[in-house]
Every structure is written in structure tokens, then in C-alpha cells.
Amino acid sequence: MTETKFLLPESAIPERWYNIQADMPNRPQPVLHPGTGQPIGPDDLAPLFPMELILQEVSGDAEIPIPEPIRGIYRLWRPTPLYRAHRLEQALGTRSRIFYKYEGVSPAGSHKPNTAVAQAYYVKESGRTRIATETGAGQWGSALALACQLFGLECKVYMVRVSYEQKPYRRSMMETWGATVVASPSEDTQSGRAILEADPDSPGSLGIAISEAVEDAAPREDTAYSLGSVLNHVLMHQTVIGQEALAQMEEAGAFPDLVVGCVGGGSNFAGLAFPFLREKIAGREIDVLACEPAACPTLTRGPFAYDFGDTGQLTPLVPMHTLGHDFVPAPIHAGGLRYHGMAPLVSQLVLDGLIRAEAYTQREIFSSAVRFARSEGIIPAPEAAHAIHGVLRAAAQADEEGRERTILFNLSGHGHFDLGAYDAHLAGKLEDIALPEEELERALKAIDALPKPAAGVR
Amino acid sequence: MTETKFLLPESAIPERWYNIQADMPNRPQPVLHPGTGQPIGPDDLAPLFPMELILQEVSGDAEIPIPEPIRGIYRLWRPTPLYRAHRLEQALGTRSRIFYKYEGVSPAGSHKPNTAVAQAYYVKESGRTRIATETGAGQWGSALALACQLFGLECKVYMVRVSYEQKPYRRSMMETWGATVVASPSEDTQSGRAILEADPDSPGSLGIAISEAVEDAAPREDTAYSLGSVLNHVLMHQTVIGQEALAQMEEAGAFPDLVVGCVGGGSNFAGLAFPFLREKIAGREIDVLACEPAACPTLTRGPFAYDFGDTGQLTPLVPMHTLGHDFVPAPIHAGGLRYHGMAPLVSQLVLDGLIRAEAYTQREIFSSAVRFARSEGIIPAPEAAHAIHGVLRAAAQADEEGRERTILFNLSGHGHFDLGAYDAHLAGKLEDIALPEEELERALKAIDALPKPAAGVR
């Protein structure tokens, strides 16, 4: 039997992040101030982010060195393994070869620590001692809690109340790593108190939690705000995934003609795909597929437009595929994919035809996840199950066409905290939810009503 | 910085299990039939176990080849990484070097699949198509469900009702891997029905669940019974852990003078320790420490005696350290360590002074687990936290004495399904439970009343 896992030594942890902005046929449009319609400058962001991250956000350099203390912490779980899915291939009876990069080996169980560790490092370097952030289902909050602990920073997490109550284990995980976690809306901020006054039983939302974290961080000199996806620098930090995968595929003596990832805000997808898109832009033929939920079909049904990143309209206007900043996706189990927008970098690359997208419903992605678990062992996170489903579809289609593909996907995390969803699936209780047409129309009208770029801005 | 992880290629997965029976100064005493007081023979066990496993149970060969299909499945997660705990050492300020072997990377999250896969293989080879087993907290049931799925066997798990209801996620995990799980006592067996008739609300116990699984398997030719610890062959299957660790310590340029593991039935401890005990028996100086809960102090306070392996007195009489077969340990969170007895192999080696033991209470082991999680990232299972606490004590003592030790321990699993226990610990709600003296006295009297070996049996 050929190898199942392709491992790399710690010395092969990438020394640089890959910044795709340097190579894009069209660089992303600028982020705008909603009042003036003018591009936002570094100084506008300085109250929230350390300057190093702001500079990374707009950098045109193709490669940015990874500081040694960050690589030192990456060593706790990186390089992550790349698997050849021998048993899955056999179970499918496919002629294609399937590989996956497994990011669930990090202590937090997903790819999120790749950027959490980097952000915590730069916050510490900037002299701050504390980070405030929001979290929905808790994956991002866990990763940042871990990273802050490792750099000796305080961490305050505003966790959407409904998740805080339904997912107490994710909260315990953050607290084990030393973070302070409050249910949002909370009594700790003005915006939280205002909402609680109007509705003491508010279940909270990611939008509200963002408002609270930003309000916490902005006025305090000791505190930075931190985001787990969407932003350019966040996606860039994830490119360690794809760089390792390139080296591992070479060790496996193969190169993918199809690269697949799930997309919510876009960070795990970008992490694997961008280093391969670099090859594609340089002329190599690669099909790059982003898989999203039909309940939140940002890339497949949302227009490319300027929109707010949050419900509360606190963020700048962001150029992206969006379903409207007040769109509330149905409560599917892939909580990490329930975001109304999409990273500007991914959005622009879809616009330019370098990435294509598909949307799937819950039952089909869980069926594929169970097939995967029963052949490869690992129980995937519901988010990653979207990528698996995309792979199974592609392999089946290739078999029909008599083709033999080499497929690589990102298994971005494990499903140890999502077994309630598997339970519902196995009991036949999951619903297939797609975005209704009338809701999409309403969302599109809301986007049309938003401020536009000032004259001359592109 | 020196390496954090020491990895081995798949080709380094051991080709043989190490059978310590060949090297023990005193081989374990025979298992006895409770009626006759005579040793049990292979034929007595044939209705429950495949003959290959029965032969392994009594083998005197030092090494037993691992069949290729088992090694093929081991490749899904083995060799497991060996870590140098740089950050923990720094946090402790110790002069000692601390290493750990991490078994939590298996899909089931613990060392249990090492033997589950082996057992499923031999059951399949014997022509059977189905395995029945019991599980308490669900770790063993998960491992066997996975193994059965990978070999295409049916798996029926009798899960202690109180865990079935309190730990639905472990049940979902087993079902995701295709097992059938029922709450025990169940309507599916005579012994289950009898108990339900007497007490419809019975919370169940491991003893009852064993009775049900044995009753299920014994009369059916297509079904084997399977146990996750205690038996000689189970411990032997785990020795892949220690063999890999020997190679990895060599790669790290170090050799441990202290080897530590937690003990419940004894399997993860034996898995790491036995290959090092082989070196110790050959003359190398190694201190070997077994860490158990003060609430179930089998090695530190239980006598070495013949006792039943289960509450229901269905098993043969086993020579071991025991607290009495009807002893019900307090409901500590380390469910995997709540067993009244101890593997005969471990028991005999303690008796012969090759292994020493210590017992700890809940609050101290969770404090050590949190220190570990905050420096190394990984959140340990409460069982493994006992080993961590043993290591922290040993390192502190060595520092006091001005010594510099090289310590290796088995981090047998992660705590992703135990975060409720961490929550209770962080909230200050955990109780320190030690076995009361009067309960121990009662247990010792019960053991005295048991059948003894027939004349001439040693």
C-alpha cells in the first residue's frame, strides 16, 4: 500500500505567508467610509488593529515573512498532515484520486488558530495587553482564547447568547484557555445594555456581538479588536495550509486538477486555494471550487456589491458578494458558514472567473460527511462537510465522463462539537433549507439602497 | 529552538506487538473457573472470543506479528506524535525534560482503537460478522464502532443508561460509525429485562452492561464479545504506543528515567510502559509510575486477590489488585478509571515491585490539566490528567532535590467530550472524593469470602 499520510518536518513550516493581492488580475476594490464614500485609510483602522496588520491588509508584496515566535507556536500542531483518502476512494469506487489536508489537529480543532496566533502576536508587539472579539458557535473564540493564552494576553469574548446557552462546552473550552466569555447582548457595553433594555430575552446575533466587541476595543488603548475571517490579512495568514499542501502533494507525486474548500467568510478556503491559485495564475490548469450552503448562498446567488460587514452598520463598506447585511441565514448546523457576505479577495476572484462556486443543502452534505466518517474515520465539522460533498459530486461526475481526476480538499476541522447535528441527521430530523426567492429579492433591494463609492473611486 | 514534535513515517509502525509475559520475573497466575477453582482453558473462552485472541492471551512469545490489514488501518493515525513539552517545562520553571506521547489523534480520540482494530480483525478472520460489547462513558464503544465499520462488521453496544442519557454525543459518534447502541439495562436480553422488571428506572451499571453483552454474544455463532482493557491481549495490542515512543525518544536524543501513565483497567498505561519495562527488566534504570484516582485506588489500597471481573459474577476469577467486584466508585469525571479491578499483568508487576503507584483527587488533577492546556494547547481527557498530575509532582520533587529528570508520559486522549467536567472545575464545583476506610474494609471482607484456587493451582 502507498502512504496514507504525507507528513513534513517542523522545518517545513512556511517561512512566509502568500499574499495573493500581488498576483490578482484585478486587485480588490478599496473598502469605503460609509459617510464619505471615500476609501478608508490605515489611520481610520488604528484604534482597532495593530499597524502591522493594517499594513498587511493593503500590502502588495507577494510574500510576507512569518515572525519566528508565530512559527514557534505553529510547531504545536503544524505542519498538519495531508491524507490520501484510499478508503474513501475504495468506498466510492471512483477512478479519481482524493487527497485532503487536515486542519482539525490544532488544539482548537480547526484552521482558525493559524490567524489567531498571528493576530495575538502583533497585538502583543504593538504594546497592547488585551483583545476583544465576538464569536458565534465558538470556533473563532476558542482559537483566539488559545492564542491569547500562549502570548500572555487577556481575551474577552462576546458570544452570541443563543450559542452561549446551547454550546456550553465551547464556552468551557475558551475558559479553560483563560478567556473571559460573556453572553451577548451583555451588560458590559452600551450597545449591549440598550438591546437588553428593549428586549431582556434577546437571543443575540453575530451583528450585536461585533458591535459589543468593537465598542469594547475602540476607546481602550490596551485593547485591540480581532476578526476571524473575511479580512485580507486573515486570509493571508491561512496560506500556510496551501503552501504545506503544495509540498506534500509533490511528496505524494501528484498535483491536483481540482482544489475544493467550503466557504463562509472565506478563510479556510483561501488558505488552501490561494497558493494553488498562484500556480493557476502562472498558467497551470486547476479547477478551484468553493462550496457553500444553499441556506446562505453568498457566491452563487448574492450580487457583488458594496455592503456593510455587520448587521449594526459599524464597519466600513466592503466590496463583496453579499446577501445584504441584515440577512439572517436559516439556523443550519454549519454555523461557521452563516455569514451574509464573503471575503473581498474571494469575491473578486469569483468575479474574475478564477474560482467557481456551488451550493448544497444540509441533508446531502451530512450524507457525504457520514460516508467520509465511515471510510476515513475522522468525523468532519459540518462546515467541512460541504467541501466533502463537493468532492463526492466531482468524483462521481468524472467517473461518468470516464475521467480520472486528482482532487484535493481542505478538511478544515473535526465535528466533535457538532455531534448533535449528526444525531439529528441520523434520526432523519434535518431540514433542507434553501434561500427563498422573495427573501433574496428583498435583500437585493436593501443593498441597492446603500451608499455608493464617491466619484472617481474604483 | 529544538523540535516540538517527533514524528515517524508510516513504515515505522511496529510490525510486532510486545508480549511482556515472556519477560516477567513471575508470570501472572491463571484465571480460574469460580465453580471448580481450576484454571480456565482456551475452550472455555471459545464461545466469546476468536481463538487467535485466546492464544494471544496465554502466549509466552515475546513478540507477536501484527497482521498487515491491522497495520493498514493504524496508518489512519499512527505513528502518533511524541511531543517535547517545551512550553509546559517553561511554565513550571523545571529543570527536568518532559515528553509526552499523544494518542488523542485517533479518530475516536484515545488509544482505544489500537486494540479495537486488532480485535475486529481477528473476529472477522474467525468468520463471525458481529461484535457485542459494553461501554460506560463511551470511549471504548466509540473505538469498537469505528473498528467494526472499517472491517464491515456489525457492532452492538450496550451503553450504561445513565451515560446514554448524559452523554448523547458519544452515542451519536458510535451511530455515525454505524453501530447500534442501546441503553443498558435493555429489553434486548434476559438479564436486561429482569432488571427492568425489578426497577424500570434502573440507571444501569458497567456490571449489568457486561452481562447483557456476554449474554448477547455467547449463544450466537455469528457474534463475538469484546473487552477494551484488563485482558492480556488487550494490553499487548497497546504496546505499539511504547515501541513507537522508544524510537521517538531515540530521535529526540533522550531516554526517560521516569515513565508515567494513568490506570483504570491498565491498557493505556501498559501500552506505553511495557516496552520500557522490557528495558528495565534487561537492566536499565527506569522508574515506572501508575497514576490512579483516590476515589478508586485499586493499586494503592486494594489487595492482590482472586476476584470477579464484573459485578454480576459472570466472568472467571481474575488474579489482580481489586477493591471488590461489587465496589461502585464515586462518580468522578475520569469515567475510564472507575474500575474496581486492575489488569492481571499490571497487578503482578506492581506486586513484583517493577511498577509503583500513586493516587490523586479530582481537584488536583484538573488543576494540573488546566496548567497543561494553557501551556501546551491540548485539553487532556480527565483520565490522562492523572498522568499529567503525576508528572508535575515528580518534576517539582526533582527540582526540590536539585535533580534533572527525563520524564515521559502517555497523553492517552483529548478532553473534547469532557468539557462539562472542566466547567465544573473552573466554577469550583468539583468535589475531592477519596475512598472511605469503612467502605474499603467492607470490600476486603467481600473478597475474603470468594472461592480460592483449588489445591495445587498456582
PDB file of N, CA and C in Angstrom, chain A residues 314-390:
ATOM      1  N   LEU A 314     -21.647  49.125  11.651  1.00  0.00           N
ATOM      2  CA  LEU A 314     -20.497  49.757  12.307  1.00  0.00           C
ATOM      3  C   LEU A 314     -19.242  49.683  11.448  1.00  0.00           C
ATOM      4  N   THR A 315     -19.198  48.722  10.528  1.00  0.00           N
ATOM      5  CA  THR A 315     -17.983  48.514   9.738  1.00  0.00           C
ATOM      6  C   THR A 315     -17.975  49.449   8.523  1.00  0.00           C
ATOM      7  N   PRO A 316     -16.843  49.543   7.852  1.00  0.00           N
ATOM      8  CA  PRO A 316     -16.824  50.239   6.558  1.00  0.00           C
ATOM      9  C   PRO A 316     -17.661  49.449   5.537  1.00  0.00           C
ATOM     10  N   LEU A 317     -17.812  50.042   4.359  1.00  0.00           N
ATOM     11  CA  LEU A 317     -18.478  49.334   3.261  1.00  0.00           C
ATOM     12  C   LEU A 317     -17.436  48.463   2.560  1.00  0.00           C
ATOM     13  N   VAL A 318     -17.800  47.224   2.333  1.00  0.00           N
ATOM     14  CA  VAL A 318     -16.853  46.233   1.839  1.00  0.00           C
ATOM     15  C   VAL A 318     -17.316  45.748   0.460  1.00  0.00           C
ATOM     16  N   PRO A 319     -16.392  45.697  -0.523  1.00  0.00           N
ATOM     17  CA  PRO A 319     -16.777  45.218  -1.853  1.00  0.00           C
ATOM     18  C   PRO A 319     -16.767  43.698  -1.888  1.00  0.00           C
ATOM     19  N   MET A 320     -17.962  43.110  -2.026  1.00  0.00           N
ATOM     20  CA  MET A 320     -18.010  41.644  -1.894  1.00  0.00           C
ATOM     21  C   MET A 320     -19.313  41.077  -2.437  1.00  0.00           C
ATOM     22  N   HIS A 321     -19.329  39.781  -2.617  1.00  0.00           N
ATOM     23  CA  HIS A 321     -20.591  39.090  -2.834  1.00  0.00           C
ATOM     24  C   HIS A 321     -21.341  39.101  -1.512  1.00  0.00           C
ATOM     25  N   THR A 322     -22.603  39.473  -1.539  1.00  0.00           N
ATOM     26  CA  THR A 322     -23.359  39.629  -0.290  1.00  0.00           C
ATOM     27  C   THR A 322     -24.841  39.344  -0.503  1.00  0.00           C
ATOM     28  N   LEU A 323     -25.463  38.917   0.582  1.00  0.00           N
ATOM     29  CA  LEU A 323     -26.907  38.715   0.590  1.00  0.00           C
ATOM     30  C   LEU A 323     -27.587  39.835   1.359  1.00  0.00           C
ATOM     31  N   GLY A 324     -26.829  40.881   1.683  1.00  0.00           N
ATOM     32  CA  GLY A 324     -27.387  42.005   2.446  1.00  0.00           C
ATOM     33  C   GLY A 324     -27.032  41.884   3.912  1.00  0.00           C
ATOM     34  N   HIS A 325     -26.584  43.005   4.506  1.00  0.00           N
ATOM     35  CA  HIS A 325     -26.046  42.941   5.864  1.00  0.00           C
ATOM     36  C   HIS A 325     -27.108  42.619   6.911  1.00  0.00           C
ATOM     37  N   ASP A 326     -28.387  42.751   6.565  1.00  0.00           N
ATOM     38  CA  ASP A 326     -29.396  42.380   7.555  1.00  0.00           C
ATOM     39  C   ASP A 326     -30.017  41.018   7.248  1.00  0.00           C
ATOM     40  N   PHE A 327     -29.397  40.290   6.343  1.00  0.00           N
ATOM     41  CA  PHE A 327     -29.874  38.934   6.038  1.00  0.00           C
ATOM     42  C   PHE A 327     -29.504  37.999   7.195  1.00  0.00           C
ATOM     43  N   VAL A 328     -30.490  37.283   7.702  1.00  0.00           N
ATOM     44  CA  VAL A 328     -30.227  36.315   8.768  1.00  0.00           C
ATOM     45  C   VAL A 328     -30.427  34.912   8.213  1.00  0.00           C
ATOM     46  N   PRO A 329     -29.335  34.183   7.999  1.00  0.00           N
ATOM     47  CA  PRO A 329     -29.436  32.846   7.398  1.00  0.00           C
ATOM     48  C   PRO A 329     -30.229  31.901   8.310  1.00  0.00           C
ATOM     49  N   ALA A 330     -30.872  30.935   7.719  1.00  0.00           N
ATOM     50  CA  ALA A 330     -31.581  29.910   8.483  1.00  0.00           C
ATOM     51  C   ALA A 330     -30.583  29.207   9.405  1.00  0.00           C
ATOM     52  N   PRO A 331     -31.085  28.678  10.531  1.00  0.00           N
ATOM     53  CA  PRO A 331     -30.179  28.087  11.543  1.00  0.00           C
ATOM     54  C   PRO A 331     -29.648  26.717  11.149  1.00  0.00           C
ATOM     55  N   ILE A 332     -28.883  26.646  10.067  1.00  0.00           N
ATOM     56  CA  ILE A 332     -28.250  25.388   9.686  1.00  0.00           C
ATOM     57  C   ILE A 332     -27.131  25.071  10.667  1.00  0.00           C
ATOM     58  N   HIS A 333     -26.697  23.804  10.659  1.00  0.00           N
ATOM     59  CA  HIS A 333     -25.709  23.371  11.648  1.00  0.00           C
ATOM     60  C   HIS A 333     -24.290  23.815  11.322  1.00  0.00           C
ATOM     61  N   ALA A 334     -24.045  24.195  10.073  1.00  0.00           N
ATOM     62  CA  ALA A 334     -22.714  24.690   9.720  1.00  0.00           C
ATOM     63  C   ALA A 334     -22.641  26.165  10.101  1.00  0.00           C
ATOM     64  N   GLY A 335     -22.569  26.418  11.426  1.00  0.00           N
ATOM     65  CA  GLY A 335     -22.613  27.785  11.936  1.00  0.00           C
ATOM     66  C   GLY A 335     -21.530  28.673  11.343  1.00  0.00           C
ATOM     67  N   GLY A 336     -20.393  28.100  11.032  1.00  0.00           N
ATOM     68  CA  GLY A 336     -19.278  28.868  10.507  1.00  0.00           C
ATOM     69  C   GLY A 336     -19.490  29.350   9.081  1.00  0.00           C
ATOM     70  N   LEU A 337     -20.538  28.863   8.416  1.00  0.00           N
ATOM     71  CA  LEU A 337     -20.806  29.298   7.043  1.00  0.00           C
ATOM     72  C   LEU A 337     -22.007  30.244   6.978  1.00  0.00           C
ATOM     73  N   ARG A 338     -22.528  30.637   8.141  1.00  0.00           N
ATOM     74  CA  ARG A 338     -23.702  31.504   8.168  1.00  0.00           C
ATOM     75  C   ARG A 338     -23.292  32.970   8.196  1.00  0.00           C
ATOM     76  N   TYR A 339     -22.668  33.433   7.132  1.00  0.00           N
ATOM     77  CA  TYR A 339     -22.271  34.839   7.066  1.00  0.00           C
ATOM     78  C   TYR A 339     -22.851  35.438   5.785  1.00  0.00           C
ATOM     79  N   HIS A 340     -23.414  36.620   5.909  1.00  0.00           N
ATOM     80  CA  HIS A 340     -24.139  37.197   4.755  1.00  0.00           C
ATOM     81  C   HIS A 340     -23.198  37.620   3.629  1.00  0.00           C
ATOM     82  N   GLY A 341     -21.934  37.878   3.977  1.00  0.00           N
ATOM     83  CA  GLY A 341     -21.007  38.362   2.962  1.00  0.00           C
ATOM     84  C   GLY A 341     -19.938  37.341   2.633  1.00  0.00           C
ATOM     85  N   MET A 342     -18.867  37.820   2.014  1.00  0.00           N
ATOM     86  CA  MET A 342     -17.766  36.928   1.621  1.00  0.00           C
ATOM     87  C   MET A 342     -16.503  37.787   1.553  1.00  0.00           C
ATOM     88  N   ALA A 343     -15.371  37.195   1.868  1.00  0.00           N
ATOM     89  CA  ALA A 343     -14.118  37.936   1.818  1.00  0.00           C
ATOM     90  C   ALA A 343     -13.966  38.652   0.472  1.00  0.00           C
ATOM     91  N   PRO A 344     -13.574  39.933   0.480  1.00  0.00           N
ATOM     92  CA  PRO A 344     -13.361  40.663  -0.774  1.00  0.00           C
ATOM     93  C   PRO A 344     -12.393  39.947  -1.720  1.00  0.00           C
ATOM     94  N   LEU A 345     -11.351  39.330  -1.190  1.00  0.00           N
ATOM     95  CA  LEU A 345     -10.388  38.647  -2.069  1.00  0.00           C
ATOM     96  C   LEU A 345     -11.062  37.486  -2.798  1.00  0.00           C
ATOM     97  N   VAL A 346     -11.819  36.686  -2.076  1.00  0.00           N
ATOM     98  CA  VAL A 346     -12.510  35.559  -2.705  1.00  0.00           C
ATOM     99  C   VAL A 346     -13.565  36.089  -3.674  1.00  0.00           C
ATOM    100  N   SER A 347     -14.290  37.132  -3.253  1.00  0.00           N
ATOM    101  CA  SER A 347     -15.342  37.705  -4.102  1.00  0.00           C
ATOM    102  C   SER A 347     -14.784  38.173  -5.439  1.00  0.00           C
ATOM    103  N   GLN A 348     -13.660  38.888  -5.379  1.00  0.00           N
ATOM    104  CA  GLN A 348     -13.060  39.415  -6.607  1.00  0.00           C
ATOM    105  C   GLN A 348     -12.592  38.277  -7.525  1.00  0.00           C
ATOM    106  N   LEU A 349     -12.038  37.224  -6.932  1.00  0.00           N
ATOM    107  CA  LEU A 349     -11.529  36.101  -7.734  1.00  0.00           C
ATOM    108  C   LEU A 349     -12.673  35.313  -8.367  1.00  0.00           C
ATOM    109  N   VAL A 350     -13.822  35.289  -7.703  1.00  0.00           N
ATOM    110  CA  VAL A 350     -15.008  34.663  -8.311  1.00  0.00           C
ATOM    111  C   VAL A 350     -15.473  35.531  -9.472  1.00  0.00           C
ATOM    112  N   LEU A 351     -15.520  36.843  -9.214  1.00  0.00           N
ATOM    113  CA  LEU A 351     -15.921  37.802 -10.249  1.00  0.00           C
ATOM    114  C   LEU A 351     -15.045  37.651 -11.489  1.00  0.00           C
ATOM    115  N   ASP A 352     -13.765  37.386 -11.277  1.00  0.00           N
ATOM    116  CA  ASP A 352     -12.815  37.284 -12.380  1.00  0.00           C
ATOM    117  C   ASP A 352     -12.726  35.873 -12.960  1.00  0.00           C
ATOM    118  N   GLY A 353     -13.577  34.980 -12.478  1.00  0.00           N
ATOM    119  CA  GLY A 353     -13.651  33.648 -13.085  1.00  0.00           C
ATOM    120  C   GLY A 353     -12.554  32.689 -12.675  1.00  0.00           C
ATOM    121  N   LEU A 354     -11.786  33.025 -11.663  1.00  0.00           N
ATOM    122  CA  LEU A 354     -10.702  32.127 -11.243  1.00  0.00           C
ATOM    123  C   LEU A 354     -11.191  31.063 -10.253  1.00  0.00           C
ATOM    124  N   ILE A 355     -12.329  31.336  -9.633  1.00  0.00           N
ATOM    125  CA  ILE A 355     -12.932  30.398  -8.686  1.00  0.00           C
ATOM    126  C   ILE A 355     -14.388  30.206  -9.100  1.00  0.00           C
ATOM    127  N   ARG A 356     -14.881  28.957  -9.026  1.00  0.00           N
ATOM    128  CA  ARG A 356     -16.317  28.768  -9.223  1.00  0.00           C
ATOM    129  C   ARG A 356     -16.935  28.277  -7.921  1.00  0.00           C
ATOM    130  N   ALA A 357     -18.258  28.386  -7.832  1.00  0.00           N
ATOM    131  CA  ALA A 357     -18.931  28.062  -6.571  1.00  0.00           C
ATOM    132  C   ALA A 357     -20.148  27.184  -6.804  1.00  0.00           C
ATOM    133  N   GLU A 358     -20.458  26.362  -5.817  1.00  0.00           N
ATOM    134  CA  GLU A 358     -21.683  25.550  -5.812  1.00  0.00           C
ATOM    135  C   GLU A 358     -22.297  25.647  -4.426  1.00  0.00           C
ATOM    136  N   ALA A 359     -23.636  25.443  -4.353  1.00  0.00           N
ATOM    137  CA  ALA A 359     -24.338  25.481  -3.064  1.00  0.00           C
ATOM    138  C   ALA A 359     -25.064  24.169  -2.825  1.00  0.00           C
ATOM    139  N   TYR A 360     -25.016  23.682  -1.586  1.00  0.00           N
ATOM    140  CA  TYR A 360     -25.627  22.386  -1.243  1.00  0.00           C
ATOM    141  C   TYR A 360     -26.546  22.519  -0.035  1.00  0.00           C
ATOM    142  N   THR A 361     -27.480  21.587   0.079  1.00  0.00           N
ATOM    143  CA  THR A 361     -28.388  21.586   1.228  1.00  0.00           C
ATOM    144  C   THR A 361     -27.864  20.661   2.331  1.00  0.00           C
ATOM    145  N   GLN A 362     -28.494  20.788   3.514  1.00  0.00           N
ATOM    146  CA  GLN A 362     -27.973  20.117   4.709  1.00  0.00           C
ATOM    147  C   GLN A 362     -27.936  18.610   4.608  1.00  0.00           C
ATOM    148  N   ARG A 363     -29.041  18.032   4.128  1.00  0.00           N
ATOM    149  CA  ARG A 363     -29.091  16.573   4.182  1.00  0.00           C
ATOM    150  C   ARG A 363     -28.038  15.935   3.307  1.00  0.00           C
ATOM    151  N   GLU A 364     -27.808  16.526   2.145  1.00  0.00           N
ATOM    152  CA  GLU A 364     -26.807  15.934   1.260  1.00  0.00           C
ATOM    153  C   GLU A 364     -25.395  16.090   1.817  1.00  0.00           C
ATOM    154  N   ILE A 365     -25.133  17.217   2.461  1.00  0.00           N
ATOM    155  CA  ILE A 365     -23.764  17.364   2.994  1.00  0.00           C
ATOM    156  C   ILE A 365     -23.528  16.428   4.178  1.00  0.00           C
ATOM    157  N   PHE A 366     -24.564  16.201   4.993  1.00  0.00           N
ATOM    158  CA  PHE A 366     -24.384  15.263   6.106  1.00  0.00           C
ATOM    159  C   PHE A 366     -24.269  13.821   5.610  1.00  0.00           C
ATOM    160  N   SER A 367     -25.006  13.479   4.548  1.00  0.00           N
ATOM    161  CA  SER A 367     -24.853  12.135   3.980  1.00  0.00           C
ATOM    162  C   SER A 367     -23.414  11.919   3.531  1.00  0.00           C
ATOM    163  N   SER A 368     -22.854  12.914   2.891  1.00  0.00           N
ATOM    164  CA  SER A 368     -21.467  12.795   2.436  1.00  0.00           C
ATOM    165  C   SER A 368     -20.512  12.739   3.621  1.00  0.00           C
ATOM    166  N   ALA A 369     -20.820  13.510   4.669  1.00  0.00           N
ATOM    167  CA  ALA A 369     -19.959  13.504   5.858  1.00  0.00           C
ATOM    168  C   ALA A 369     -19.944  12.119   6.498  1.00  0.00           C
ATOM    169  N   VAL A 370     -21.106  11.469   6.557  1.00  0.00           N
ATOM    170  CA  VAL A 370     -21.177  10.135   7.165  1.00  0.00           C
ATOM    171  C   VAL A 370     -20.414   9.128   6.301  1.00  0.00           C
ATOM    172  N   ARG A 371     -20.547   9.236   4.988  1.00  0.00           N
ATOM    173  CA  ARG A 371     -19.762   8.346   4.110  1.00  0.00           C
ATOM    174  C   ARG A 371     -18.279   8.523   4.366  1.00  0.00           C
ATOM    175  N   PHE A 372     -17.880   9.767   4.538  1.00  0.00           N
ATOM    176  CA  PHE A 372     -16.476  10.045   4.810  1.00  0.00           C
ATOM    177  C   PHE A 372     -16.049   9.432   6.146  1.00  0.00           C
ATOM    178  N   ALA A 373     -16.851   9.684   7.191  1.00  0.00           N
ATOM    179  CA  ALA A 373     -16.500   9.190   8.534  1.00  0.00           C
ATOM    180  C   ALA A 373     -16.415   7.669   8.542  1.00  0.00           C
ATOM    181  N   ARG A 374     -17.267   7.022   7.769  1.00  0.00           N
ATOM    182  CA  ARG A 374     -17.296   5.556   7.788  1.00  0.00           C
ATOM    183  C   ARG A 374     -16.166   4.931   6.980  1.00  0.00           C
ATOM    184  N   SER A 375     -15.505   5.710   6.160  1.00  0.00           N
ATOM    185  CA  SER A 375     -14.367   5.147   5.427  1.00  0.00           C
ATOM    186  C   SER A 375     -13.030   5.679   5.940  1.00  0.00           C
ATOM    187  N   GLU A 376     -12.970   6.976   6.243  1.00  0.00           N
ATOM    188  CA  GLU A 376     -11.691   7.568   6.675  1.00  0.00           C
ATOM    189  C   GLU A 376     -11.548   7.671   8.192  1.00  0.00           C
ATOM    190  N   GLY A 377     -12.657   7.488   8.924  1.00  0.00           N
ATOM    191  CA  GLY A 377     -12.588   7.528  10.377  1.00  0.00           C
ATOM    192  C   GLY A 377     -12.940   8.884  10.965  1.00  0.00           C
ATOM    193  N   ILE A 378     -12.261   9.918  10.512  1.00  0.00           N
ATOM    194  CA  ILE A 378     -12.469  11.264  11.068  1.00  0.00           C
ATOM    195  C   ILE A 378     -13.910  11.725  10.848  1.00  0.00           C
ATOM    196  N   ILE A 379     -14.523  12.260  11.900  1.00  0.00           N
ATOM    197  CA  ILE A 379     -15.865  12.846  11.787  1.00  0.00           C
ATOM    198  C   ILE A 379     -15.699  14.331  11.492  1.00  0.00           C
ATOM    199  N   PRO A 380     -16.132  14.773  10.305  1.00  0.00           N
ATOM    200  CA  PRO A 380     -15.841  16.146   9.888  1.00  0.00           C
ATOM    201  C   PRO A 380     -16.794  17.171  10.507  1.00  0.00           C
ATOM    202  N   ALA A 381     -16.317  18.396  10.666  1.00  0.00           N
ATOM    203  CA  ALA A 381     -17.191  19.507  11.028  1.00  0.00           C
ATOM    204  C   ALA A 381     -18.212  19.702   9.907  1.00  0.00           C
ATOM    205  N   PRO A 382     -19.427  20.139  10.248  1.00  0.00           N
ATOM    206  CA  PRO A 382     -20.455  20.355   9.213  1.00  0.00           C
ATOM    207  C   PRO A 382     -20.002  21.342   8.137  1.00  0.00           C
ATOM    208  N   GLU A 383     -19.178  22.307   8.520  1.00  0.00           N
ATOM    209  CA  GLU A 383     -18.657  23.243   7.523  1.00  0.00           C
ATOM    210  C   GLU A 383     -17.846  22.474   6.477  1.00  0.00           C
ATOM    211  N   ALA A 384     -16.891  21.678   6.965  1.00  0.00           N
ATOM    212  CA  ALA A 384     -16.023  20.927   6.060  1.00  0.00           C
ATOM    213  C   ALA A 384     -16.802  19.901   5.251  1.00  0.00           C
ATOM    214  N   ALA A 385     -17.957  19.476   5.770  1.00  0.00           N
ATOM    215  CA  ALA A 385     -18.779  18.507   5.044  1.00  0.00           C
ATOM    216  C   ALA A 385     -19.237  19.068   3.696  1.00  0.00           C
ATOM    217  N   HIS A 386     -19.330  20.384   3.588  1.00  0.00           N
ATOM    218  CA  HIS A 386     -19.669  20.986   2.296  1.00  0.00           C
ATOM    219  C   HIS A 386     -18.577  20.713   1.270  1.00  0.00           C
ATOM    220  N   ALA A 387     -17.329  20.810   1.707  1.00  0.00           N
ATOM    221  CA  ALA A 387     -16.213  20.514   0.794  1.00  0.00           C
ATOM    222  C   ALA A 387     -16.245  19.040   0.401  1.00  0.00           C
ATOM    223  N   ILE A 388     -16.495  18.174   1.375  1.00  0.00           N
ATOM    224  CA  ILE A 388     -16.556  16.733   1.084  1.00  0.00           C
ATOM    225  C   ILE A 388     -17.644  16.448   0.055  1.00  0.00           C
ATOM    226  N   HIS A 389     -18.796  17.086   0.246  1.00  0.00           N
ATOM    227  CA  HIS A 389     -19.874  16.845  -0.706  1.00  0.00           C
ATOM    228  C   HIS A 389     -19.493  17.314  -2.112  1.00  0.00           C
ATOM    229  N   GLY A 390     -18.820  18.443  -2.171  1.00  0.00           N
ATOM    230  CA  GLY A 390     -18.357  18.923  -3.469  1.00  0.00           C
ATOM    231  C   GLY A 390     -17.407  17.937  -4.133  1.00  0.00           C
TER     232      GLY A 390
END
